[in-house]
Coordinates of C-alpha atoms in Angstrom, one line a residue:
Chain A
X1 CA -12.1 1.3 5.8
X2 CA -9.0 0.4 7.8
X3 CA -6.0 -1.6 6.9
X4 CA -7.7 -4.7 8.3
X5 CA -9.8 -4.6 5.3
X6 CA -7.2 -6.7 3.5
X7 CA -6.1 -9.4 5.9
X8 CA -6.0 -11.5 2.8
X9 CA -3.0 -9.5 1.6
X10 CA -1.4 -9.5 5.0
X11 CA -1.9 -13.2 5.2
X12 CA -0.3 -13.7 1.8
X13 CA 2.8 -11.6 2.6
X14 CA 3.3 -13.2 6.0
X15 CA 3.4 -16.6 4.2
X16 CA 5.5 -15.6 1.3
X17 CA 8.3 -13.9 3.0
X18 CA 11.3 -15.3 4.9
X19 CA 10.5 -14.6 8.5
X20 CA 13.6 -12.4 8.8
X21 CA 11.8 -9.1 9.1
X22 CA 10.9 -7.3 12.2
X23 CA 7.4 -8.3 13.1
X24 CA 5.2 -5.2 13.1
X25 CA 2.0 -5.6 15.0
X26 CA -1.2 -3.7 14.3
X27 CA -2.9 -1.9 17.2
X28 CA -3.0 -3.0 20.8
X29 CA 0.4 -1.6 21.5
X30 CA 1.4 -1.0 25.1
X31 CA 2.2 2.7 25.8
X32 CA 5.4 2.9 27.8
X33 CA 6.9 6.4 28.0
X34 CA 8.6 7.0 24.5
X35 CA 12.4 7.1 24.4
X36 CA 14.1 9.9 22.4
X37 CA 14.9 7.4 19.7
X38 CA 11.3 6.3 19.4
X39 CA 10.1 10.0 19.1
X40 CA 12.7 10.7 16.5
X41 CA 11.5 7.6 14.6
X42 CA 7.9 8.8 14.7
X43 CA 8.8 12.2 13.5
X44 CA 10.8 10.8 10.7
X45 CA 8.0 8.5 9.7
X46 CA 5.5 11.3 9.6
X47 CA 7.9 13.5 7.7
X48 CA 8.5 11.0 5.1
X49 CA 4.8 10.1 4.5
X50 CA 3.6 13.7 4.7
X51 CA 4.2 14.7 1.0
X52 CA 2.5 11.6 -0.4
X53 CA -0.4 11.8 2.0
X54 CA -0.9 15.5 1.3
X55 CA -0.9 15.1 -2.5
X56 CA -3.3 12.2 -2.3
X57 CA -5.8 13.9 0.0
X58 CA -5.5 17.3 -1.8
X59 CA -6.4 15.8 -5.1
X60 CA -9.0 13.4 -4.2
X61 CA -10.7 14.3 -0.8
X62 CA -11.0 18.0 -1.4
X63 CA -12.5 17.7 -5.0
X64 CA -14.9 15.0 -4.0
X65 CA -16.3 17.3 -1.2
X66 CA -16.3 20.1 -3.6
X67 CA -18.1 17.8 -6.1
X68 CA -20.9 17.3 -3.4
X69 CA -21.2 21.1 -3.0
X70 CA -21.4 21.5 -6.8
X71 CA -24.0 18.9 -7.1
X72 CA -26.4 20.8 -4.8
X73 CA -26.4 23.8 -7.3
X74 CA -28.0 24.5 -10.6
X75 CA -24.8 25.3 -12.5
X76 CA -24.7 25.3 -16.3
X77 CA -21.6 26.8 -17.8
X78 CA -23.6 28.1 -20.7
X79 CA -25.8 30.0 -18.4
X80 CA -23.4 30.9 -15.5
X81 CA -25.7 33.8 -14.2
X82 CA -28.5 31.3 -13.5
X83 CA -26.2 29.6 -10.8
X84 CA -28.1 28.9 -7.6
X85 CA -28.5 26.6 -4.7
X86 CA -31.2 23.9 -5.3
X87 CA -30.6 21.3 -2.7
X88 CA -31.2 17.8 -3.8
X89 CA -33.0 18.7 -7.1
X90 CA -30.1 17.5 -9.2
X91 CA -30.3 14.1 -7.5
X92 CA -34.0 13.8 -8.3
X93 CA -33.4 14.8 -11.9
X94 CA -30.7 12.2 -12.4
X95 CA -32.3 9.4 -10.5
X96 CA -35.6 9.8 -12.4
X97 CA -33.9 9.9 -15.7
X98 CA -34.1 6.8 -17.9
X99 CA -30.6 7.6 -19.4
X100 CA -29.0 7.3 -16.1
X101 CA -30.6 3.9 -15.3
X102 CA -29.7 2.7 -18.8
X103 CA -26.2 3.6 -18.3
X104 CA -26.2 2.2 -14.9
X105 CA -27.5 -1.2 -16.3
X106 CA -25.0 -1.2 -19.0
X107 CA -22.2 -0.5 -16.6
X108 CA -23.4 -3.3 -14.3
X109 CA -23.8 -5.8 -17.1
X110 CA -20.3 -5.1 -18.5
X111 CA -18.9 -5.3 -14.9
X112 CA -20.6 -8.6 -14.1
X113 CA -19.9 -10.3 -17.5
X114 CA -16.3 -9.1 -17.9
X115 CA -15.2 -9.9 -14.4
X116 CA -16.8 -13.4 -14.6
X117 CA -15.2 -14.2 -17.9
X118 CA -11.9 -12.8 -16.8
X119 CA -11.8 -14.9 -13.7
X120 CA -12.2 -18.1 -15.7
X121 CA -9.8 -17.0 -18.5
X122 CA -7.4 -15.5 -16.1
X123 CA -7.1 -18.6 -14.1
X124 CA -6.4 -20.6 -17.2
X125 CA -3.8 -18.1 -18.2
X126 CA -2.3 -18.1 -14.7
X127 CA -2.1 -21.9 -14.8
X128 CA -0.5 -21.8 -18.2
X129 CA 2.1 -19.2 -17.1
X130 CA 2.7 -21.0 -13.9
X131 CA 3.0 -24.5 -15.2
X132 CA 3.8 -24.5 -18.9
X133 CA 6.7 -26.7 -19.9
X134 CA 7.7 -24.7 -23.1
X135 CA 8.1 -21.0 -23.8
X136 CA 7.2 -19.6 -20.5
X137 CA 9.0 -16.5 -21.3
X138 CA 7.2 -15.9 -24.5
X139 CA 3.8 -16.5 -22.9
X140 CA 4.5 -14.1 -20.1
X141 CA 5.8 -11.4 -22.4
X142 CA 2.9 -11.7 -24.8
X143 CA 0.4 -11.7 -21.9
X144 CA 1.9 -8.5 -20.6
X145 CA 1.2 -6.6 -23.9
X146 CA -2.5 -6.2 -23.4
X147 CA -1.8 -5.1 -19.8
X148 CA 0.7 -2.3 -21.0
X149 CA -0.8 -1.2 -24.1
X150 CA -2.7 2.1 -24.3
X151 CA -6.4 1.2 -23.9
X152 CA -7.3 3.7 -26.6
X153 CA -5.0 2.1 -29.1
X154 CA -6.5 -1.3 -28.5
X155 CA -9.9 0.2 -28.7
X156 CA -9.1 1.6 -32.2
X157 CA -7.8 -1.7 -33.2
X158 CA -11.0 -3.4 -32.3
X159 CA -13.0 -0.6 -33.9
X160 CA -11.4 -1.0 -37.2
X161 CA -11.5 -4.8 -37.0
X162 CA -15.3 -4.7 -36.8
X163 CA -15.7 -1.8 -39.3
X164 CA -17.3 -3.3 -42.5
X165 CA -14.9 -3.0 -45.5
X166 CA -11.9 -2.2 -43.4
X167 CA -11.8 -5.0 -40.8
X168 CA -11.1 -8.6 -40.8
X169 CA -13.8 -9.5 -38.3
X170 CA -16.7 -7.3 -39.7
X171 CA -18.1 -10.1 -41.8
X172 CA -17.7 -12.8 -39.1
X173 CA -21.3 -12.8 -38.3
X174 CA -22.4 -11.4 -41.6
X175 CA -24.9 -8.8 -40.4
X176 CA -23.7 -5.5 -41.7
X177 CA -22.0 -3.1 -39.2
X178 CA -21.7 -4.8 -35.7
X179 CA -20.8 -1.4 -34.1
X180 CA -24.1 0.2 -35.1
X181 CA -26.3 -2.3 -33.1
X182 CA -26.7 -2.4 -29.4
X183 CA -26.2 -6.0 -28.6
X184 CA -23.2 -6.5 -30.8
X185 CA -21.7 -3.2 -29.7
X186 CA -21.9 -4.2 -26.0
X187 CA -20.5 -7.6 -26.9
X188 CA -17.4 -5.9 -28.6
X189 CA -17.0 -3.5 -25.7
X190 CA -16.9 -6.5 -23.4
X191 CA -14.4 -8.3 -25.7
X192 CA -12.1 -5.3 -25.7
X193 CA -12.3 -5.0 -21.9
X194 CA -11.6 -8.7 -21.4
X195 CA -8.6 -8.8 -23.8
X196 CA -7.1 -5.8 -22.1
X197 CA -7.5 -6.8 -18.5
X198 CA -7.3 -10.6 -18.4
X199 CA -3.5 -10.6 -18.1
X200 CA -3.8 -8.4 -15.0
X201 CA -6.2 -10.8 -13.4
X202 CA -4.0 -13.7 -14.4
X203 CA -0.9 -12.0 -12.8
X204 CA -2.7 -11.5 -9.4
X205 CA -3.9 -15.1 -9.6
X206 CA -0.4 -16.4 -10.5
X207 CA 0.8 -14.8 -7.3
X208 CA -1.8 -16.8 -5.5
X209 CA -0.8 -20.0 -7.4
X210 CA 2.8 -19.5 -6.3
X211 CA 1.7 -20.0 -2.7
X212 CA 0.3 -23.4 -3.2
X213 CA 2.8 -25.8 -1.6
X214 CA 4.1 -28.4 -4.1
X215 CA 4.1 -31.1 -1.4
X216 CA 0.4 -30.6 -0.8
X217 CA -0.2 -31.3 -4.5
X218 CA 2.1 -34.3 -4.4
X219 CA 0.3 -35.6 -1.3
X220 CA -3.1 -35.2 -3.1
X221 CA -1.8 -37.1 -6.1
X222 CA -0.6 -39.9 -3.8
X223 CA -4.0 -40.1 -2.4
X224 CA -5.3 -40.5 -5.9
X225 CA -6.8 -37.1 -6.4
X226 CA -7.7 -36.3 -10.0
X227 CA -6.3 -33.1 -11.6
X228 CA -9.8 -31.4 -11.1
X229 CA -10.0 -32.5 -7.4
X230 CA -6.5 -31.1 -6.9
X231 CA -7.6 -27.8 -8.4
X232 CA -10.8 -27.4 -6.6
X233 CA -9.8 -29.1 -3.2
X234 CA -6.2 -28.0 -2.8
X235 CA -5.5 -24.9 -5.0
X236 CA -8.6 -22.9 -4.8
X237 CA -8.8 -22.9 -1.0
X238 CA -5.2 -21.8 -0.7
X239 CA -5.8 -19.2 -3.4
X240 CA -9.0 -17.7 -2.0
X241 CA -7.5 -14.6 -0.6
X242 CA -5.6 -13.8 -3.8
X243 CA -8.8 -14.5 -5.8
X244 CA -10.9 -12.2 -3.7
X245 CA -8.3 -9.4 -4.0
X246 CA -8.2 -9.8 -7.7
X247 CA -12.0 -9.8 -8.0
X248 CA -12.3 -6.7 -5.9
X249 CA -9.9 -4.8 -7.9
X250 CA -11.2 -5.8 -11.2
X251 CA -14.8 -5.2 -10.2
X252 CA -14.1 -1.6 -9.2
X253 CA -11.9 -1.1 -12.3
X254 CA -14.6 -2.6 -14.6
X255 CA -17.2 -0.3 -13.2
X256 CA -15.0 2.7 -14.3
X257 CA -15.2 1.5 -18.0
X258 CA -14.9 4.5 -20.3
X259 CA -12.0 4.5 -22.8
X260 CA -13.3 1.5 -24.9
X261 CA -16.9 2.8 -25.1
X262 CA -15.6 6.3 -26.1
X263 CA -13.7 5.0 -29.0
X264 CA -15.9 2.0 -30.1
X265 CA -19.4 3.6 -30.0
X266 CA -19.0 7.0 -28.4
X267 CA -21.9 5.9 -26.2
X268 CA -24.3 5.6 -29.1
X269 CA -27.3 3.2 -29.2
X270 CA -27.6 3.2 -25.4
X271 CA -24.1 1.8 -24.9
X272 CA -23.0 4.6 -22.5
X273 CA -21.6 3.7 -19.2
X274 CA -22.1 5.9 -16.1
X275 CA -18.6 7.3 -16.6
X276 CA -19.4 8.2 -20.2
X277 CA -22.6 9.9 -19.2
X278 CA -20.9 12.0 -16.5
X279 CA -18.3 13.0 -19.0
X280 CA -20.8 13.9 -21.6
X281 CA -22.9 16.0 -19.2
X282 CA -19.8 17.9 -18.1
X283 CA -17.7 18.4 -21.2
X284 CA -20.2 18.2 -24.0
X285 CA -23.2 19.6 -22.0
X286 CA -21.1 21.9 -19.8
X287 CA -23.6 21.1 -17.0
X288 CA -21.4 21.1 -13.9
X289 CA -24.3 20.5 -11.5
X290 CA -25.6 17.4 -13.2
X291 CA -22.0 16.1 -14.0
X292 CA -21.1 16.5 -10.3
X293 CA -24.3 14.8 -9.2
X294 CA -23.3 11.8 -11.3
X295 CA -19.8 11.9 -10.0
X296 CA -21.1 11.7 -6.5
X297 CA -23.5 9.0 -7.3
X298 CA -20.8 6.9 -9.0
X299 CA -18.5 7.5 -6.0
X300 CA -21.2 6.2 -3.6
X301 CA -21.9 3.1 -5.8
X302 CA -18.2 2.3 -5.9
X303 CA -18.0 2.7 -2.1
X304 CA -21.0 0.3 -1.7
X305 CA -19.3 -2.3 -3.9
X306 CA -16.0 -2.0 -2.0
X307 CA -17.9 -2.2 1.4
X308 CA -19.7 -5.5 0.3
X309 CA -16.4 -7.0 -0.7
X310 CA -14.7 -6.0 2.5
X311 CA -17.6 -7.6 4.4
X312 CA -16.8 -10.7 2.3
X313 CA -13.1 -10.4 3.1
X314 CA -13.9 -10.2 6.7
X315 CA -15.8 -13.5 6.6
X316 CA -13.6 -15.2 4.2
X317 CA -10.0 -14.2 4.9
X318 CA -8.5 -14.7 8.2
X319 CA -8.7 -18.0 10.2
X320 CA -11.5 -19.7 8.3
X321 CA -9.4 -21.5 5.7
X322 CA -6.1 -20.9 7.6
X323 CA -6.5 -23.9 9.9
X324 CA -6.6 -26.3 7.1
X325 CA -3.6 -24.8 5.4
X326 CA -1.1 -26.0 7.9
Chain B
X1 CA 8.4 -28.8 -11.4
X2 CA 8.9 -32.5 -11.1
X3 CA 6.4 -33.3 -13.8
X4 CA 7.0 -36.1 -16.4
X5 CA 8.0 -34.2 -19.4
X6 CA 6.6 -36.3 -22.4
X7 CA 6.5 -35.0 -25.9
X8 CA 2.7 -35.2 -25.8
X9 CA 2.5 -32.9 -22.7
X10 CA 5.0 -30.5 -24.4
X11 CA 2.9 -30.4 -27.5
X12 CA -0.3 -29.8 -25.5
X13 CA 1.4 -26.9 -23.6
X14 CA 2.9 -25.6 -26.8
X15 CA -0.6 -25.4 -28.4
X16 CA -2.0 -23.5 -25.4
X17 CA 1.0 -21.2 -25.5
X18 CA 0.4 -20.4 -29.2
X19 CA -3.2 -19.7 -28.5
X20 CA -2.3 -17.2 -25.7
X21 CA 0.3 -15.5 -27.9
X22 CA -2.1 -15.2 -30.9
X23 CA -4.9 -13.9 -28.7
X24 CA -2.6 -11.3 -27.2
X25 CA -0.9 -10.2 -30.4
X26 CA -3.6 -10.1 -33.0
X27 CA -5.0 -6.7 -32.1
X28 CA -1.5 -5.2 -32.0
X29 CA -0.5 -6.7 -35.3
X30 CA -3.8 -5.6 -36.8
X31 CA -3.2 -1.9 -36.1
X32 CA 0.3 -2.1 -37.2
X33 CA -0.8 -3.7 -40.4
X34 CA -3.3 -0.9 -41.1
X35 CA -0.7 1.7 -40.4
X36 CA 1.5 0.3 -43.2
X37 CA -1.3 0.2 -45.8
X38 CA -1.7 2.6 -48.6
X39 CA -4.9 4.6 -48.8
X40 CA -6.1 2.4 -51.7
X41 CA -5.7 -0.8 -49.9
X42 CA -6.8 0.4 -46.5
X43 CA -10.3 -0.8 -46.9
X44 CA -9.6 -4.2 -48.4
X45 CA -10.0 -6.0 -45.1
X46 CA -6.8 -8.0 -45.6
X47 CA -4.9 -8.8 -42.4
X48 CA -1.6 -8.5 -44.1
X49 CA -1.0 -5.4 -46.2
X50 CA -0.9 -6.1 -50.0
X51 CA 1.0 -2.9 -50.6
X52 CA 3.4 -1.5 -47.9
X53 CA 4.1 2.2 -47.3
X54 CA 5.5 4.5 -44.7
X55 CA 3.4 7.5 -45.8
X56 CA 1.1 7.4 -42.8
X57 CA 4.2 7.8 -40.5
X58 CA 5.4 10.7 -42.7
X59 CA 2.0 12.3 -42.4
X60 CA 1.8 12.3 -38.7
X61 CA 5.3 13.5 -38.1
X62 CA 4.7 16.3 -40.4
X63 CA 1.8 17.5 -38.5
X64 CA 2.4 19.7 -35.5
X65 CA -0.7 18.1 -33.9
X66 CA 0.9 14.8 -33.4
X67 CA 4.4 15.8 -32.6
X68 CA 3.2 18.3 -30.0
X69 CA 1.0 15.6 -28.5
X70 CA 3.9 13.2 -28.3
X71 CA 6.1 15.8 -26.6
X72 CA 3.2 16.4 -24.1
X73 CA 2.8 12.7 -23.5
X74 CA 6.5 12.0 -22.8
X75 CA 6.9 15.2 -20.7
X76 CA 3.9 14.7 -18.6
X77 CA 4.5 11.0 -18.0
X78 CA 8.2 11.5 -17.1
X79 CA 7.6 14.3 -14.6
X80 CA 4.6 12.5 -12.9
X81 CA 6.7 9.3 -12.8
X82 CA 9.6 11.0 -11.2
X83 CA 7.6 12.9 -8.6
X84 CA 5.4 9.8 -7.9
X85 CA 8.4 7.5 -7.4
X86 CA 10.3 10.0 -5.2
X87 CA 7.3 10.7 -2.9
X88 CA 6.3 7.0 -3.0
X89 CA 9.8 5.9 -2.0
X90 CA 9.8 8.2 1.0
X91 CA 6.5 6.9 2.2
X92 CA 7.3 3.3 1.4
X93 CA 10.6 3.5 3.4
X94 CA 8.6 4.8 6.4
X95 CA 6.0 2.1 6.0
X96 CA 8.5 -0.7 5.7
X97 CA 11.1 0.4 8.2
X98 CA 9.8 2.8 10.8
X99 CA 7.1 2.4 13.4
X100 CA 4.8 5.3 13.8
X101 CA 1.2 5.9 14.5
X102 CA -0.9 6.6 11.5
X103 CA 0.9 4.2 9.3
X104 CA -2.2 2.0 8.9
X105 CA -4.2 5.0 8.0
X106 CA -1.9 5.9 5.3
X107 CA -2.0 2.3 3.8
X108 CA -5.8 2.4 4.0
X109 CA -6.1 5.7 2.3
X110 CA -3.7 4.6 -0.5
X111 CA -5.9 1.5 -1.0
X112 CA -9.0 3.7 -1.1
X113 CA -7.4 5.9 -3.9
X114 CA -6.4 2.9 -5.8
X115 CA -10.1 2.0 -6.1
X116 CA -11.3 5.5 -6.5
X117 CA -13.6 6.1 -9.5
X118 CA -11.6 8.6 -11.5
X119 CA -14.7 10.0 -13.3
X120 CA -15.8 11.3 -9.9
X121 CA -13.0 13.8 -9.9
X122 CA -13.4 15.0 -13.4
X123 CA -16.2 17.5 -12.7
X124 CA -14.6 19.1 -9.6
X125 CA -11.2 19.0 -11.0
X126 CA -12.3 20.7 -14.2
X127 CA -13.8 23.5 -12.1
X128 CA -11.0 23.7 -9.6
X129 CA -8.3 23.7 -12.3
X130 CA -10.1 26.5 -14.2
X131 CA -10.1 28.6 -11.0
X132 CA -6.5 28.0 -10.4
X133 CA -5.7 28.7 -14.0
X134 CA -4.0 25.2 -14.4
X135 CA -6.6 23.9 -16.7
X136 CA -5.2 22.7 -20.0
X137 CA -1.5 22.8 -18.7
X138 CA 0.9 20.1 -17.9
X139 CA 0.6 20.7 -14.2
X140 CA -3.2 20.2 -14.5
X141 CA -2.7 16.6 -15.7
X142 CA 0.5 15.8 -13.7
X143 CA -1.3 16.3 -10.4
X144 CA -4.0 13.8 -10.9
X145 CA -1.5 11.4 -12.4
X146 CA 0.8 11.6 -9.4
X147 CA -2.2 11.1 -7.1
X148 CA -3.4 7.9 -8.7
X149 CA 0.1 6.7 -9.3
X150 CA 1.1 7.0 -5.7
X151 CA -0.8 4.0 -4.2
X152 CA 0.8 1.8 -6.9
X153 CA 4.2 3.2 -6.2
X154 CA 3.8 2.9 -2.4
X155 CA 2.6 -0.7 -2.5
X156 CA 5.2 -1.9 -5.0
X157 CA 8.0 -0.1 -3.3
X158 CA 7.0 -1.3 0.2
X159 CA 7.1 -4.8 -1.0
X160 CA 10.5 -4.2 -2.5
X161 CA 11.9 -2.4 0.5
X162 CA 10.9 -5.2 2.8
X163 CA 13.1 -7.6 1.0
X164 CA 16.3 -5.4 1.3
X165 CA 18.6 -6.6 4.0
X166 CA 19.0 -3.3 5.7
X167 CA 21.5 -4.6 8.2
X168 CA 24.1 -4.5 5.6
X169 CA 24.1 -0.7 6.1
X170 CA 25.1 -1.2 9.7
X171 CA 27.7 -3.7 8.7
X172 CA 29.2 -1.3 6.3
X173 CA 29.4 1.3 8.9
X174 CA 31.1 -1.1 11.3
X175 CA 33.7 -1.6 8.6
X176 CA 34.4 2.1 8.6
X177 CA 32.1 3.4 5.9
X178 CA 30.5 6.8 6.6
X179 CA 26.7 7.1 6.5
X180 CA 26.8 8.5 3.0
X181 CA 29.1 5.8 1.7
X182 CA 27.1 3.1 3.3
X183 CA 24.0 4.4 1.6
X184 CA 25.6 5.0 -1.8
X185 CA 27.5 1.7 -2.0
X186 CA 25.3 -0.7 -0.2
X187 CA 21.7 0.5 0.0
X188 CA 21.3 2.4 -3.3
X189 CA 22.3 -0.5 -5.5
X190 CA 20.0 -2.8 -3.6
X191 CA 17.1 -0.4 -3.9
X192 CA 17.6 0.6 -7.5
X193 CA 15.9 -2.3 -9.2
X194 CA 12.8 -1.8 -7.2
X195 CA 12.7 1.9 -7.9
X196 CA 13.3 1.1 -11.6
X197 CA 10.5 -1.4 -11.8
X198 CA 8.0 0.9 -10.0
X199 CA 9.0 3.8 -12.3
X200 CA 8.1 1.5 -15.3
X201 CA 4.8 0.6 -13.8
X202 CA 3.9 4.2 -13.0
X203 CA 5.0 5.4 -16.5
X204 CA 2.8 2.9 -18.2
X205 CA -0.1 4.1 -16.0
X206 CA 0.4 7.7 -16.9
X207 CA 1.1 6.9 -20.6
X208 CA -2.2 5.1 -20.7
X209 CA -4.6 7.7 -19.2
X210 CA -7.3 8.9 -21.4
X211 CA -10.2 10.1 -19.3
X212 CA -8.2 13.0 -17.5
X213 CA -6.4 13.7 -20.7
X214 CA -9.7 14.6 -22.6
X215 CA -11.4 16.2 -19.7
X216 CA -8.6 18.5 -18.4
X217 CA -7.2 19.6 -21.7
X218 CA -8.8 21.7 -24.4
X219 CA -6.0 22.5 -26.9
X220 CA -2.8 21.1 -28.3
X221 CA -0.9 22.9 -25.6
X222 CA -1.2 19.9 -23.2
X223 CA -3.2 17.3 -25.0
X224 CA -1.4 13.8 -24.8
X225 CA -1.4 11.4 -27.7
X226 CA -4.4 9.1 -26.5
X227 CA -6.5 12.3 -26.4
X228 CA -5.2 13.7 -29.6
X229 CA -6.0 10.4 -31.4
X230 CA -9.8 11.0 -30.8
X231 CA -9.4 14.4 -32.4
X232 CA -7.4 13.3 -35.5
X233 CA -8.8 14.5 -38.8
X234 CA -6.1 13.6 -41.3
X235 CA -4.0 16.1 -43.2
X236 CA -7.0 17.7 -44.8
X237 CA -10.7 17.4 -44.2
X238 CA -11.2 15.2 -47.3
X239 CA -8.8 12.7 -46.1
X240 CA -9.7 9.5 -44.1
X241 CA -7.7 9.7 -40.9
X242 CA -7.6 5.9 -40.4
X243 CA -4.0 5.4 -41.7
X244 CA -2.8 8.4 -39.5
X245 CA -4.5 7.2 -36.3
X246 CA -3.2 3.7 -36.8
X247 CA 0.4 5.1 -37.3
X248 CA 0.1 7.4 -34.2
X249 CA -1.2 4.4 -32.3
X250 CA 1.7 2.2 -33.3
X251 CA 4.2 5.0 -32.3
X252 CA 2.9 5.2 -28.7
X253 CA 2.7 1.4 -28.5
X254 CA 6.5 1.1 -29.2
X255 CA 7.8 2.1 -25.8
X256 CA 5.3 -0.2 -24.1
X257 CA 6.4 -3.2 -26.3
X258 CA 10.1 -2.3 -25.5
X259 CA 9.3 -2.2 -21.8
X260 CA 7.6 -5.6 -21.9
X261 CA 10.3 -7.2 -24.0
X262 CA 13.2 -6.1 -21.9
X263 CA 11.7 -5.9 -18.4
X264 CA 9.0 -8.7 -18.6
X265 CA 10.3 -10.4 -15.4
X266 CA 10.5 -7.1 -13.4
X267 CA 7.1 -6.0 -14.4
X268 CA 5.6 -9.3 -13.4
X269 CA 7.4 -9.3 -10.1
X270 CA 6.5 -5.7 -9.4
X271 CA 2.8 -6.2 -10.2
X272 CA 2.4 -9.3 -8.2
X273 CA 4.3 -8.3 -5.1
X274 CA 2.6 -4.9 -4.9
X275 CA -0.8 -6.3 -5.6
X276 CA -0.8 -9.3 -3.3
X277 CA 0.6 -7.5 -0.4
X278 CA -1.8 -4.6 -1.0

């Protein structure tokens, strides 16, 4: 994936900033002989970026490659002397295992539902934060609290809220203990996720809203557009890049769901996500081979999701809705 | 905002605002409420405590388990934030001001890491850290924190640095300032707000982490509060830990609330500038 993966972002920044910066172009640079100054600038650039790049690569690229290596071995920490190379056997074991597919389904369900709900709620919240006539500061402040709060803390709060006897929500649907049944557990996990991350979605969307030119909205009003028409015909097309960025980030983020499940159900009643399952195989089961196999599979899945989105970006971002914007 | 401000419109917005505030605050208030309840009233299901007590707070500050975890949390988050902001600032300066081949690659790599599924690193890091003898140490947590905080720091800081009028530095030098003076008196004050905002965002990220904290630690030596919470057992084994857990949860929520209250505007600008330009 190259930088061109997010022309949406580039587009937005170019629009948003005063055109006072030095234009930097990507690629296609002519190659005259470099002056001393240019060479020095290059060296400085590399020098400044090196530490950050080194840390990032050392802590992600090397371990993921190592993870692939581990996943090709039978490696159980309880029986370290049985360690041997077994090729793709772990992958067969995991991919033919019903627990894996259940967890995969749970993760996909949580991802799709939460991201869809958050898009709608986040858009509403963004409009409120952007347009409200009273108490804008209070709304923004309180919306940031779910974003900032420790996920585990929020998860405990939800857990106790739904615990019979202790909580204020437990008797809401009057069916005993909601966290002991699968459907209601999943619903509560999603609620906790949505509560936590809607503000982030709303902030990203708000940045998109800020790009909608007021005159365009005024013009639409003059032409007799209703509020709904203004929203769908004027705001949404302009916000499209921001929406796609927000969706991509949240989708990948939702796919990593772990903290809430750990606290709310500990993965009981088939509510494990893939992250939860990988963690359990590693830390509780001490099975490095299987744990690493799941790590690699999750990595591949996320890469596929990102790739699909980037393809979407590629078709949706530059040019296509640009022409109408000016 | 040239909108007709009528009382009706204001009321409508006001209602929506209240709805948002309530939805955002209820879980926080609930856990705070539990933390002030006495053991006898803990399970009465009331949202507002009937009997108030500070015993839960006394309990946790008397246990080494919590105090140690709090020290770990603060120390690890501070060190990781400091390193990530320094390294991120260097890279962001280069990205926003210098022209060099490979710039695009760095931005691309950062973006990839921002989307990286962290659980994929848990197994290999667990093994690597055990071999390097940094498993269950501060360093063992600080390293992954820095890594995942860097993309955030680089994006946010690049966005901030692009808005700084760097020509002022030249102007100051023309007026006779030395390079050091120009940097200290002109550029540093302009860059400080961006650095500060980024530091807050990175700190929140580190403060929040749970997955690495429970996977890469095994004892109180380096366990952070979010991880310690899931191991809380109360003062004795016959005691329900709910009150203690809630009190500990409130303690680690306080800094976040303070950040949000005092720097709400900065956090919003930092998140949106970094994210949209990402």
